[in-house]
Short mmCIF file of C-alpha atoms and ligand atoms in Angstrom, two decimals:
data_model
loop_
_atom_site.label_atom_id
_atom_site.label_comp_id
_atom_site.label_asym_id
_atom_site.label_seq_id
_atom_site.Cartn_x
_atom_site.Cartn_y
_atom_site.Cartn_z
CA UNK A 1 91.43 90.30 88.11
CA UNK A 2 90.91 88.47 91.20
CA UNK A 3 91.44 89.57 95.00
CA UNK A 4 94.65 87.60 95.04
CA UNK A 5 96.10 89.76 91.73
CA UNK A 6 96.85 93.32 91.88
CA UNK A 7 97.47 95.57 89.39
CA UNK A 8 101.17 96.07 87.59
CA UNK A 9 100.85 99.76 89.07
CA UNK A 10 100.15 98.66 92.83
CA UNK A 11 103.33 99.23 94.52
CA UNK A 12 105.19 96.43 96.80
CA UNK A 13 107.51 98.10 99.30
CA UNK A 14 109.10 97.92 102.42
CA UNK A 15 109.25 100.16 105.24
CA UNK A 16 111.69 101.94 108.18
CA UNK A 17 113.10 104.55 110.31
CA UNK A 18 116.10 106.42 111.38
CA UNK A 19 116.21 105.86 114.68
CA UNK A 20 115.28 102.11 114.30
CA UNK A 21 118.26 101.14 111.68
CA UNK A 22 121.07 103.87 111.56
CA UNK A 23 123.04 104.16 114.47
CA UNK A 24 126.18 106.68 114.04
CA UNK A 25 124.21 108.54 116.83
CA UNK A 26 127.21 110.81 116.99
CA UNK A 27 128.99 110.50 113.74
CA UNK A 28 128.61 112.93 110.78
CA UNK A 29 127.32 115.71 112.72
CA UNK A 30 124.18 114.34 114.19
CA UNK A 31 122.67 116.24 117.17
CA UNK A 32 120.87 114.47 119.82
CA UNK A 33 117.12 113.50 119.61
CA UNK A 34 114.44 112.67 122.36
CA UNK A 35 115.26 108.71 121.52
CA UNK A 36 119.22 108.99 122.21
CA UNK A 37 117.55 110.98 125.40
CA UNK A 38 115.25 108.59 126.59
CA UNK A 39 116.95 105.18 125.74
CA UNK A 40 119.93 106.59 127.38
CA UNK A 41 117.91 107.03 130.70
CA UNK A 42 117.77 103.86 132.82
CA UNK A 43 114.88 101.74 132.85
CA UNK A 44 113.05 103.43 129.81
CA UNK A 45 113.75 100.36 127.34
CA UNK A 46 114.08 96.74 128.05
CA UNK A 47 117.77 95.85 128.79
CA UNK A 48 118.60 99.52 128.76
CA UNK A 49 119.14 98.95 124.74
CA UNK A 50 119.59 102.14 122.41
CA UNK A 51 119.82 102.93 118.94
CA UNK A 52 123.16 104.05 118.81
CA UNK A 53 124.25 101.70 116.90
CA UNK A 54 121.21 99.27 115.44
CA UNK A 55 121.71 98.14 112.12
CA UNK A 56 124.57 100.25 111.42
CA UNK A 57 122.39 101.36 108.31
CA UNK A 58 124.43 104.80 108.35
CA UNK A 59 127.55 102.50 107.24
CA UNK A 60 126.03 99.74 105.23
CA UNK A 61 123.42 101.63 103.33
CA UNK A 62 124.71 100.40 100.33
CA UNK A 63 124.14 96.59 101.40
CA UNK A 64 121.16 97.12 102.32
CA UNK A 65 119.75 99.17 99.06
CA UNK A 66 121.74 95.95 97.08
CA UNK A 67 119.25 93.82 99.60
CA UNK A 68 116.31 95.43 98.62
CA UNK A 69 117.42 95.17 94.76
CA UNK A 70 117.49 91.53 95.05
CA UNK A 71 114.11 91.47 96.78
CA UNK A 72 112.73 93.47 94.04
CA UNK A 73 110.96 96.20 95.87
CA UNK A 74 109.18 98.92 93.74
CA UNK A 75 109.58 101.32 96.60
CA UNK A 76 111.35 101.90 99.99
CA UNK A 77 109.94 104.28 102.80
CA UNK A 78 112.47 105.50 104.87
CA UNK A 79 112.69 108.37 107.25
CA UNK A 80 114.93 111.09 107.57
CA UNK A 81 116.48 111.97 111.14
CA UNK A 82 115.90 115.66 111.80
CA UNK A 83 118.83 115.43 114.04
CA UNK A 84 121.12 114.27 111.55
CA UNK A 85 120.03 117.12 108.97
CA UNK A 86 119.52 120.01 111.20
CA UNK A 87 121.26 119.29 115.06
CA UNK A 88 119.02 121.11 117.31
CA UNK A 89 115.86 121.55 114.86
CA UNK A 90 116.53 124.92 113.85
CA UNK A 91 118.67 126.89 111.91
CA UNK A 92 121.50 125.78 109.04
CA UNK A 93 121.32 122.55 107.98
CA UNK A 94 124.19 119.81 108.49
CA UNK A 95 125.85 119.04 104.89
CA UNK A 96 127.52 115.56 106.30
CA UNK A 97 123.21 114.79 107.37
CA UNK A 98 121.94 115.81 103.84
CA UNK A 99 124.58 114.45 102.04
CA UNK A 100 123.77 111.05 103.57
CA UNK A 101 120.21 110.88 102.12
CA UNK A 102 121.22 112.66 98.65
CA UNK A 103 123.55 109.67 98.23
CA UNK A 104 120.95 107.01 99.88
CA UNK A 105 117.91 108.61 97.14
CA UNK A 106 120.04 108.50 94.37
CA UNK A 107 121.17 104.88 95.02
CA UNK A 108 117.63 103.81 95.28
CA UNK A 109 116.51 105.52 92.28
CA UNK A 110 119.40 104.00 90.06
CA UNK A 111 118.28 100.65 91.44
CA UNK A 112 114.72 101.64 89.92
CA UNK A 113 113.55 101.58 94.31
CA UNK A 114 110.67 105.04 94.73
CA UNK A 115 111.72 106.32 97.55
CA UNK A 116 109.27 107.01 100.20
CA UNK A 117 110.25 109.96 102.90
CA UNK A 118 108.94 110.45 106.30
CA UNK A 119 109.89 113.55 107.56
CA UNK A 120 109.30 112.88 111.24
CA UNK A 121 109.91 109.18 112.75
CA UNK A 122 109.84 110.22 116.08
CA UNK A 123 113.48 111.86 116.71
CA UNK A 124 112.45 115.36 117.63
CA UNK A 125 115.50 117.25 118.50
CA UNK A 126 116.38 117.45 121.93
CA UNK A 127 116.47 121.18 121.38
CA UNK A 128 113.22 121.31 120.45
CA UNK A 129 111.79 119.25 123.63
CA UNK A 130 113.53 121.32 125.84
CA UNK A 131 111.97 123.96 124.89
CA UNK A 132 108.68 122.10 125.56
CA UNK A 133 108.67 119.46 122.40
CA UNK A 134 104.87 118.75 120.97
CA UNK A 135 103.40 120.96 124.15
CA UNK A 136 104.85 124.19 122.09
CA UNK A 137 103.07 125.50 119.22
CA UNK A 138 106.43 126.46 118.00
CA UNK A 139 107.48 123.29 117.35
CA UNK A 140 105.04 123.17 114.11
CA UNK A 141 106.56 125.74 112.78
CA UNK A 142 110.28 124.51 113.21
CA UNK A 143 108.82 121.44 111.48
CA UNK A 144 107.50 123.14 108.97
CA UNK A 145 111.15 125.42 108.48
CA UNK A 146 112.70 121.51 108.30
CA UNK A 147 110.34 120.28 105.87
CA UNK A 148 110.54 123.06 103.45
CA UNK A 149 114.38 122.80 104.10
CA UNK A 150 114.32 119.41 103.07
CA UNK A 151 111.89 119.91 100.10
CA UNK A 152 114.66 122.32 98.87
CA UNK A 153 117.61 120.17 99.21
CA UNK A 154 116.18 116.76 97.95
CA UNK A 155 113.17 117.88 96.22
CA UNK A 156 112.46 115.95 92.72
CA UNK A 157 114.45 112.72 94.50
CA UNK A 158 111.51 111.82 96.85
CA UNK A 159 108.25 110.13 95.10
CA UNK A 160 105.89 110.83 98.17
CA UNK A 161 106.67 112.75 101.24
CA UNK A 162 105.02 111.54 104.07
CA UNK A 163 104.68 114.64 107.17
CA UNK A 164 104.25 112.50 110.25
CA UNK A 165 104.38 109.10 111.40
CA UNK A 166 101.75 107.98 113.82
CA UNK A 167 101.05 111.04 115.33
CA UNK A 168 98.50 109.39 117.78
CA UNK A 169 101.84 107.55 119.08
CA UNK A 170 104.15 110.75 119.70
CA UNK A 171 101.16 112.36 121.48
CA UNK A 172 99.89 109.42 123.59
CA UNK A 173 102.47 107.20 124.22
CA UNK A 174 105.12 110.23 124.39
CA UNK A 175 103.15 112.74 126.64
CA UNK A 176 100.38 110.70 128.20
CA UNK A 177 101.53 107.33 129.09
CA UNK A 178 105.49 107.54 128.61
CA UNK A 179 106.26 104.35 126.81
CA UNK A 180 107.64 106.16 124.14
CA UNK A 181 110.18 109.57 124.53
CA UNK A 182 109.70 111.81 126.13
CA UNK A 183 108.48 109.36 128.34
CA UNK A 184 106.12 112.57 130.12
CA UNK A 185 102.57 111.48 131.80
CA UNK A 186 100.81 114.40 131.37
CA UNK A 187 97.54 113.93 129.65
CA UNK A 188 96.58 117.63 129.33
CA UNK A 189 100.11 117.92 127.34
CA UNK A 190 98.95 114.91 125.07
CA UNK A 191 95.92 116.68 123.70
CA UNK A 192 97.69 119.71 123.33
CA UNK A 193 101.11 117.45 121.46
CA UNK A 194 98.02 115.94 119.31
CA UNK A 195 97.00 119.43 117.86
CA UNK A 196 100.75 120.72 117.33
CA UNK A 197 101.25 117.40 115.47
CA UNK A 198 98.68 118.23 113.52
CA UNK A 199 99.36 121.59 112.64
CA UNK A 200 103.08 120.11 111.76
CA UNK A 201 101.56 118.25 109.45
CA UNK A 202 99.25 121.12 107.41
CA UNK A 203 102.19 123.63 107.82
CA UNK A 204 104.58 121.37 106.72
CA UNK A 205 102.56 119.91 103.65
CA UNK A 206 101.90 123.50 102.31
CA UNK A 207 105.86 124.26 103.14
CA UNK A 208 106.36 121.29 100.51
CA UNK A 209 104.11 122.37 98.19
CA UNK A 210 105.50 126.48 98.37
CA UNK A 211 108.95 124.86 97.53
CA UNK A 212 108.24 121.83 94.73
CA UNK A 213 104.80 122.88 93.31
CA UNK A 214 101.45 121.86 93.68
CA UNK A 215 102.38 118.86 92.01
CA UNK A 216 104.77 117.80 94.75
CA UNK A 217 103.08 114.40 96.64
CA UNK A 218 102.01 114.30 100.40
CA UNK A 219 100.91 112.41 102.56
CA UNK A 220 100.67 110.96 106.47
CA UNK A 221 100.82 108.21 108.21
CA UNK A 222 98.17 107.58 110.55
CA UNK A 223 97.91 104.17 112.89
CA UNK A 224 94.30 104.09 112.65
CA UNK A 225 92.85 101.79 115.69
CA UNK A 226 90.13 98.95 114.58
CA UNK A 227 88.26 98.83 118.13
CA UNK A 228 85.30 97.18 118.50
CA UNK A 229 82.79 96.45 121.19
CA UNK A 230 83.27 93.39 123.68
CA UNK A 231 79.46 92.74 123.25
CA UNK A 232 78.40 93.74 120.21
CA UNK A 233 74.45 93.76 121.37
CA UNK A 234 75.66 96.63 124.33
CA UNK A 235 75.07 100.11 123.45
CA UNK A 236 77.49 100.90 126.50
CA UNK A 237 80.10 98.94 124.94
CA UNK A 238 79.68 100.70 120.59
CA UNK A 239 79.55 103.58 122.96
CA UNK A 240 83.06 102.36 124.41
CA UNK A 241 84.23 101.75 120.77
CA UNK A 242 83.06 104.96 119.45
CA UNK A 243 84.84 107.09 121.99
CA UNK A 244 88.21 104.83 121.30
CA UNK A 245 87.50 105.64 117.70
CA UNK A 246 87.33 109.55 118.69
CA UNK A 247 90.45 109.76 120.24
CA UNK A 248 92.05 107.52 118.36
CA UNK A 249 91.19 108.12 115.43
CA UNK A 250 89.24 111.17 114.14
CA UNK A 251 91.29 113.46 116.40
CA UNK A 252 93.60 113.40 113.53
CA UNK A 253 91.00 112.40 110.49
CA UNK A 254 88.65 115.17 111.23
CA UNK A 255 91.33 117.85 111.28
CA UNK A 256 93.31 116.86 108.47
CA UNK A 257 90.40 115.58 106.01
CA UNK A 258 87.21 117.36 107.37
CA UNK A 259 88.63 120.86 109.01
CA UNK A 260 87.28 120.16 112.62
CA UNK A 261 87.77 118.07 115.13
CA UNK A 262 85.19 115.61 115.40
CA UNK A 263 81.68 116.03 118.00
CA UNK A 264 82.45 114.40 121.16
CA UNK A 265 86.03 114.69 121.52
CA UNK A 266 85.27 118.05 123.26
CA UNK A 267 82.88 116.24 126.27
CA UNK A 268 85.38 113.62 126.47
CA UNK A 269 88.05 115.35 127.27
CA UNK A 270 86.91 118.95 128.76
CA UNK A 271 87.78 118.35 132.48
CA UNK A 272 91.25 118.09 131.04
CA UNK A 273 91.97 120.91 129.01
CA UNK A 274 90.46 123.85 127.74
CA UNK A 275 91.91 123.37 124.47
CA UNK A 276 93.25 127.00 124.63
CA UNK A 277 96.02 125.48 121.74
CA UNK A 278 93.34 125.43 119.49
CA UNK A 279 93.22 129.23 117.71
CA UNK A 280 91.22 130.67 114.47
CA UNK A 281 92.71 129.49 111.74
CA UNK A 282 94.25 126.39 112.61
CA UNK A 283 91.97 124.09 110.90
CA UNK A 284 92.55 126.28 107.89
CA UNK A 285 96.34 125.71 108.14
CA UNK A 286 95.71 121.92 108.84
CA UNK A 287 93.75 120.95 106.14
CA UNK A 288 95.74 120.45 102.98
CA UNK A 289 95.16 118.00 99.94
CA UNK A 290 96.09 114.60 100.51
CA UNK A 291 97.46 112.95 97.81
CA UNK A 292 97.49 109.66 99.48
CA UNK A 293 97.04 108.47 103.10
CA UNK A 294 98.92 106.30 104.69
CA UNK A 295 97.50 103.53 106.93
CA UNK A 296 99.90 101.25 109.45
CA UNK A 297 98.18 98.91 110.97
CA UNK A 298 98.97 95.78 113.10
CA UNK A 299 96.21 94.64 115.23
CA UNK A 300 92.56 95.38 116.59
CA UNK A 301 91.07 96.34 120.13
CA UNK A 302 88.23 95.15 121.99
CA UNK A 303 86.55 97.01 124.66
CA UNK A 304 83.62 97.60 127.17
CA UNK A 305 81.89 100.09 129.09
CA UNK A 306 83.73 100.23 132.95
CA UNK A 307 82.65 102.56 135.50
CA UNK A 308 85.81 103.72 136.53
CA UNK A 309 89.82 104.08 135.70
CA UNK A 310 90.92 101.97 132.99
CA UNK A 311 92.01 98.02 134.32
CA UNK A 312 93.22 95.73 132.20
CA UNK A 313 95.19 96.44 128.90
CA UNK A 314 95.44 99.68 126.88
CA UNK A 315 95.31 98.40 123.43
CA UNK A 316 98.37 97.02 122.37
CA UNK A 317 100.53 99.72 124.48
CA UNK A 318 101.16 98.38 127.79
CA UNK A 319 104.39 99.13 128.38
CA UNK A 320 104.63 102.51 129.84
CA UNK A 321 103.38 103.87 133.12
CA UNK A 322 100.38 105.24 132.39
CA UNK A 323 97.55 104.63 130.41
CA UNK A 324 97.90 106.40 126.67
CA UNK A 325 93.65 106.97 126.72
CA UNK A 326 93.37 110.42 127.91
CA UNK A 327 89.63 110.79 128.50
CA UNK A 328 88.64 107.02 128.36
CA UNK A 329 88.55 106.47 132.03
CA UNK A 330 85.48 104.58 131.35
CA UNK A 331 86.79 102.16 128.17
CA UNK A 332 88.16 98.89 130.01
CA UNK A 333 90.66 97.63 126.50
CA UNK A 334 90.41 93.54 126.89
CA UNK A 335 93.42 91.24 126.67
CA UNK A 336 93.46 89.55 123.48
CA UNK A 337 91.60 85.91 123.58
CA UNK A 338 93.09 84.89 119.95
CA UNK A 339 96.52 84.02 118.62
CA UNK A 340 98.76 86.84 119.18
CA UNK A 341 102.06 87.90 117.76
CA UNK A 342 105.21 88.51 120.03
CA UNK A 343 104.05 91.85 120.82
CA UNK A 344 100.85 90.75 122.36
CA UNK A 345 99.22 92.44 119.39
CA UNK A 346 96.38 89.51 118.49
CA UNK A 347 95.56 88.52 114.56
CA UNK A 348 92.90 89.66 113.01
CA UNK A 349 93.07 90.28 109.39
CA UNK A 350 89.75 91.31 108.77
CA UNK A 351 90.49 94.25 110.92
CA UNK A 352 92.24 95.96 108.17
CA UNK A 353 89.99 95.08 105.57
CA UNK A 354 87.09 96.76 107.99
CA UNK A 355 89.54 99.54 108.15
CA UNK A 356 90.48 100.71 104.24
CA UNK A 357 87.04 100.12 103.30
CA UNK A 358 85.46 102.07 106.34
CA UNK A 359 88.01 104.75 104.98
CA UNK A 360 86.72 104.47 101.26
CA UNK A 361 83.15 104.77 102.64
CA UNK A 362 83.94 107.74 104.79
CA UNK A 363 86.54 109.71 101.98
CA UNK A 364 84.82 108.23 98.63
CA UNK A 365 87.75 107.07 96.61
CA UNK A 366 90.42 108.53 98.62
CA UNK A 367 93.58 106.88 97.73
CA UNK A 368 94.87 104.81 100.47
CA UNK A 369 98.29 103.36 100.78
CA UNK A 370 99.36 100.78 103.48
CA UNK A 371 102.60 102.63 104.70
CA UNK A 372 103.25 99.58 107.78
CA UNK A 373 101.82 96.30 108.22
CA UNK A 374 103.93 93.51 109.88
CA UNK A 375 104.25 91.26 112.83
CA UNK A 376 107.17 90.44 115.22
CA UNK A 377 107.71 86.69 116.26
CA UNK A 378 110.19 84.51 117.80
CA UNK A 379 112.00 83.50 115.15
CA UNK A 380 114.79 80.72 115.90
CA UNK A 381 117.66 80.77 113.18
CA UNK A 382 118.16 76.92 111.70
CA UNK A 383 121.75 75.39 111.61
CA UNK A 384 123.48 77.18 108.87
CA UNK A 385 121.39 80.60 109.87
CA UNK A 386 118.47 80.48 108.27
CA UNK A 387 115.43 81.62 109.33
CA UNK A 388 111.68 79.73 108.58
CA UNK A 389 109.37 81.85 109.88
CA UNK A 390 106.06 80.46 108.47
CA UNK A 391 104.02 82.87 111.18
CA UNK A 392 105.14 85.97 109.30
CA UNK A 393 104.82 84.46 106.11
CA UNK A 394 101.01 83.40 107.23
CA UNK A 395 100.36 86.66 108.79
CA UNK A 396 101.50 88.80 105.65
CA UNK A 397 99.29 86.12 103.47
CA UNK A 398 96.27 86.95 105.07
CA UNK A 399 96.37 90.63 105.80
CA UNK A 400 97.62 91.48 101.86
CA UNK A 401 94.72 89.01 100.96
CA UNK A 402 92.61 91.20 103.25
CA UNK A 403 94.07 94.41 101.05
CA UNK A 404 93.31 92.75 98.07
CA UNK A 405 89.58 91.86 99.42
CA UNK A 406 89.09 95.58 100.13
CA UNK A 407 90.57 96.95 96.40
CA UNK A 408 87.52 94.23 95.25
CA UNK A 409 85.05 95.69 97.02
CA UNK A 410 85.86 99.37 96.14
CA UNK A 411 89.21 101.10 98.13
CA UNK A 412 91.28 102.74 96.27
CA UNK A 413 94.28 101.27 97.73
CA UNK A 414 97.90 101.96 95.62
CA UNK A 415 100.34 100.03 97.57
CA UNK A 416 101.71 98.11 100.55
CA UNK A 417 105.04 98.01 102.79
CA UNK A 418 105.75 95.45 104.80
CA UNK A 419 106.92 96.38 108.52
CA UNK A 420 109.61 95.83 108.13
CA UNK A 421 113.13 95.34 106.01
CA UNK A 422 115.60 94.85 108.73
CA UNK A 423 114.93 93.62 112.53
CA UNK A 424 115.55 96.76 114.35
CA UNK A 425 115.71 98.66 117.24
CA UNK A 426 111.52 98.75 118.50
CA UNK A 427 111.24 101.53 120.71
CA UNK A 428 110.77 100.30 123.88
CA UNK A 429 111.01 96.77 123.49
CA UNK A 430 114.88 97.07 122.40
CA UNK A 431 115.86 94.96 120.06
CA UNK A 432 113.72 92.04 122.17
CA UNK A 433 111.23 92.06 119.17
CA UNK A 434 112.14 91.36 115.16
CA UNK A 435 109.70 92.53 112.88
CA UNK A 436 111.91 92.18 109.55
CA UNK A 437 111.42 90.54 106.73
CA UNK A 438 115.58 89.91 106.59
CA UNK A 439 116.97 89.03 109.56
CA UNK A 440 120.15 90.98 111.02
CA UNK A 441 122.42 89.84 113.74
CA UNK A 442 123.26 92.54 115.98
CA UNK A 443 126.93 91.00 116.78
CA UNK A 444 127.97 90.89 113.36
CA UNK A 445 125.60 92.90 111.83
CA UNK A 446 125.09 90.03 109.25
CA UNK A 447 121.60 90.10 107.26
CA UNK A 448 120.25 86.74 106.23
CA UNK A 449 117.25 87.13 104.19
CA UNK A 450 113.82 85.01 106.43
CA UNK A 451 111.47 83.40 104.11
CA UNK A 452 109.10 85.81 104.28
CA UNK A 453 111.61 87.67 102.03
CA UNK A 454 111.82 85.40 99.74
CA UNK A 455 107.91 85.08 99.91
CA UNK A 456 107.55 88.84 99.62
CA UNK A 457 110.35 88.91 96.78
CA UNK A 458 107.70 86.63 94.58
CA UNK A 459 104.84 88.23 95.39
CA UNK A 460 106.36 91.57 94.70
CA UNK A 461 107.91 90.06 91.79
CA UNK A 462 104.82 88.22 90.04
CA UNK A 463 102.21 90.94 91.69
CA UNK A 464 100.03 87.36 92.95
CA UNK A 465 99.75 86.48 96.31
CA UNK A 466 102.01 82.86 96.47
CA UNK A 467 100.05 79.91 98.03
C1 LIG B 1 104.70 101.31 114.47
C2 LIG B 1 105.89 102.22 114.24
C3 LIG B 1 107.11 101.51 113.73
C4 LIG B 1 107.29 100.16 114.36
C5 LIG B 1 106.01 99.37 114.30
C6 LIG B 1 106.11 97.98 114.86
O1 LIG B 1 103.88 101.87 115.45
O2 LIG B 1 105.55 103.25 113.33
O3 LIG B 1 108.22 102.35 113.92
O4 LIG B 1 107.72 100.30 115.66
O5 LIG B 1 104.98 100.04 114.95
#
């Protein structure tokens, strides 16, 4: 079998979340979340856009699971808005929420679609913030309460349940640089959101386990950053990369698959906390088997040694006031030289390649699964509303090639979901930047599918990568 053939077993899906697609922010019960919160508040998101309506997913669910039928997708990872199942993160649950994804699951698995669950998508409950959000310990354990709650009430329907999306994005760009809700810029509150995220996740995958049985599949999805040295003859500058790699990285590897946190994340970052949120036990409670982990990744970084506060870029995430690198005050992120996407984010395959195979070397034969990869361009709809978008089509070529490289040489990669179905709502960029597969127009809320669906539709179809 050849890099460019994958096994009948590797699954093709495509990928999510609440806040990006439903809208009905205040229909069937739904309680506020940090995002209705902080796209609500002027001058957070471009053009002031929210997600209270998006892509109207809530209504048109059915459409859309029909969409994904034609495409042929083996599996669909969605996420499940805490909000909408449990307004104010604690206590009963909302029957109108729960009912919503019983109905969604079983339509996906009578279309033969695996459904793929993340359990937190970045819509804490406003509740919950108030009360201090990722900064309070006790917001792992209301995640936990929520996951076993959820366990309970949709149990065998969900294939793989996945804890946490991008935890290093809910700490960093939440607390620290305040791109993202809850838009704070407080980076001794980031560390501290890190750890809580990451004893949501442990507490939360043994909560699944307690309910469904050991058999019950988890995992997490982790943006893992590909950073490498500006000059890669400069010992400053692997230095540089290493630390990005620390907090970027490992602060949520070495917890969850090694039970510490890694050496040299301490020195980094001890004039800024004294990691008091740290107590016996925790690594304990944070370790659990991984069935699978998830790996989103878009772009890479280059850096160099600087001697003093961050100038230039911040890898990728430049659009909040502050910078998201809490303890990097001497890593100076470049601007990207290459071809770039329309986030800025530049192209480099190989980076993910480097990245599931540095994982197989580091976890021998842990199985990986690429839970986002995608790109956002321009795309300009033809006459009769179609969409040729031969970027998207060229950038998924090469990075599933890249996959496929990787399962040659050894990673123990399962599957792959495109970022994403529908254009959606993308955080703080608004709905300024379409990374979907099928295009949807926000007036009429009409989805036309882009090539790259019909692309992805073969490839999922005939398991070969098209020419
Ligand atoms: C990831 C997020 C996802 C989407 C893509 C473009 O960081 O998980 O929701 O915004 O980036």
């Amino acid at each position: 079998m050849n890099q460019r053939t994958f096994p009948d077993s590797f699954v093709w899906g495509a990928a999510t979340a609440a806040y990006q697609i439903e809208g009905a922010a205040t229909e069937g019960g739904r309680g506020r979340s940090i995002w209705d919160d902080f796209s609500h508040t002027p001058g957070r998101t471009l053009g002031g856009d929210t997600g209270d309506v998006a892509d109207d997913h809530y209504h048109r669910w059915q459409d859309d699971v029909a969409l994904m039928s034609e495409l042929g997708l083996g599996a669909y990872r969605l996420s499940i808005s805490w909000p909408r199942v449990q307004p104010g993160g604690r206590g009963p649950l909302n029957p109108e929420g729960v009912a919503f994804y019983t109905r969604l699951l079983d339509a996906l698995r009578a279309a033969g679609i695996e459904p793929v669950v993340t359990l937190y998508h970045w819509d804490l409950p406003s509740e919950l913030e108030a009360a201090g959000g990722w900064t309070n310990r006790e917001t792992a354990y209301a995640f936990a309460e929520y996951a076993r709650a959820m366990a309970r009430a949709l149990g065998e329907r969900v294939g793989l349940w996945i804890t946490v999306n991008e935890p290093w994005c809910s700490a960093f760009l939440g607390y620290a640089s305040g791109e993202h809700a809850p838009g704070r810029t407080e980076p001794a509150a980031a560390l501290a959101a890190a750890h809580h995220l990451n004893l949501a996740h442990g507490l939360a995958a043994a909560a699944i386990r307690d309910e469904l049985g050991d058999e019950a599949q988890v995992s997490v999805s982790l943006n893992l950053h590909v950073t490498r040295p500006a000059d890669p003859e400069s010992a400053a500058d692997l230095e540089a990369a290493h630390e990005v790699d620390l907090v970027g990285n490992h602060i949520f590897l070495g917890p969850m698959l090694d039970g510490s946190y890694p050496i040299g994340l301490r020195d980094l970052t001890r004039d800024i906390t004294d990691a008091g949120y740290v107590r016996p036990g925790d690594m304990t409670l944070i370790r659990q088997r991984l069935d699978v982990l998830g790996v989103n990744y878009y772009f890479t970084n280059y850096v160099r040694r600087s001697d003093g506060p961050a100038a230039g870029g911040s890898g990728g995430h430049g659009n909040g006031p502050a910078s998201p690198w809490v303890g990097l005050d001497r890593v100076e992120f470049l601007p990207p030289s290459g071809p770039t996407t329309a986030m800025g984010w530049n192209i480099e395959p190989d980076g993910i390649y480097e990245l599931l195979t540095a994982l197989d070397n580091a976890y021998d034969g842990l199985p990986l699964m690429v839970t986002e990869n995608g790109a956002a361009f321009d795309d300009v709809p033809g006459p009769d509303g179609e969409v040729h978008d031969p970027e998207r089509v060229d950038y998924l070529r090469r990075h599933i090639d890249a996959v496929g490289r990787a399962r040659q040489d050894g990673a123990n990669v399962h599957g792959y979901f495109v970022w994403s179905l529908l254009d959606n709502f993308e955080w703080s960029y608004g709905y300024s930047k379409r990374f979907g597969i099928v295009r949807v127009d926000y007036d009429t809320q009409r989805r036309t599918l882009k090539d790259s669906a019909r692309w992805y539709a073969q490839l999922a179809r005939t398991g070969t990568l098209p020419d």
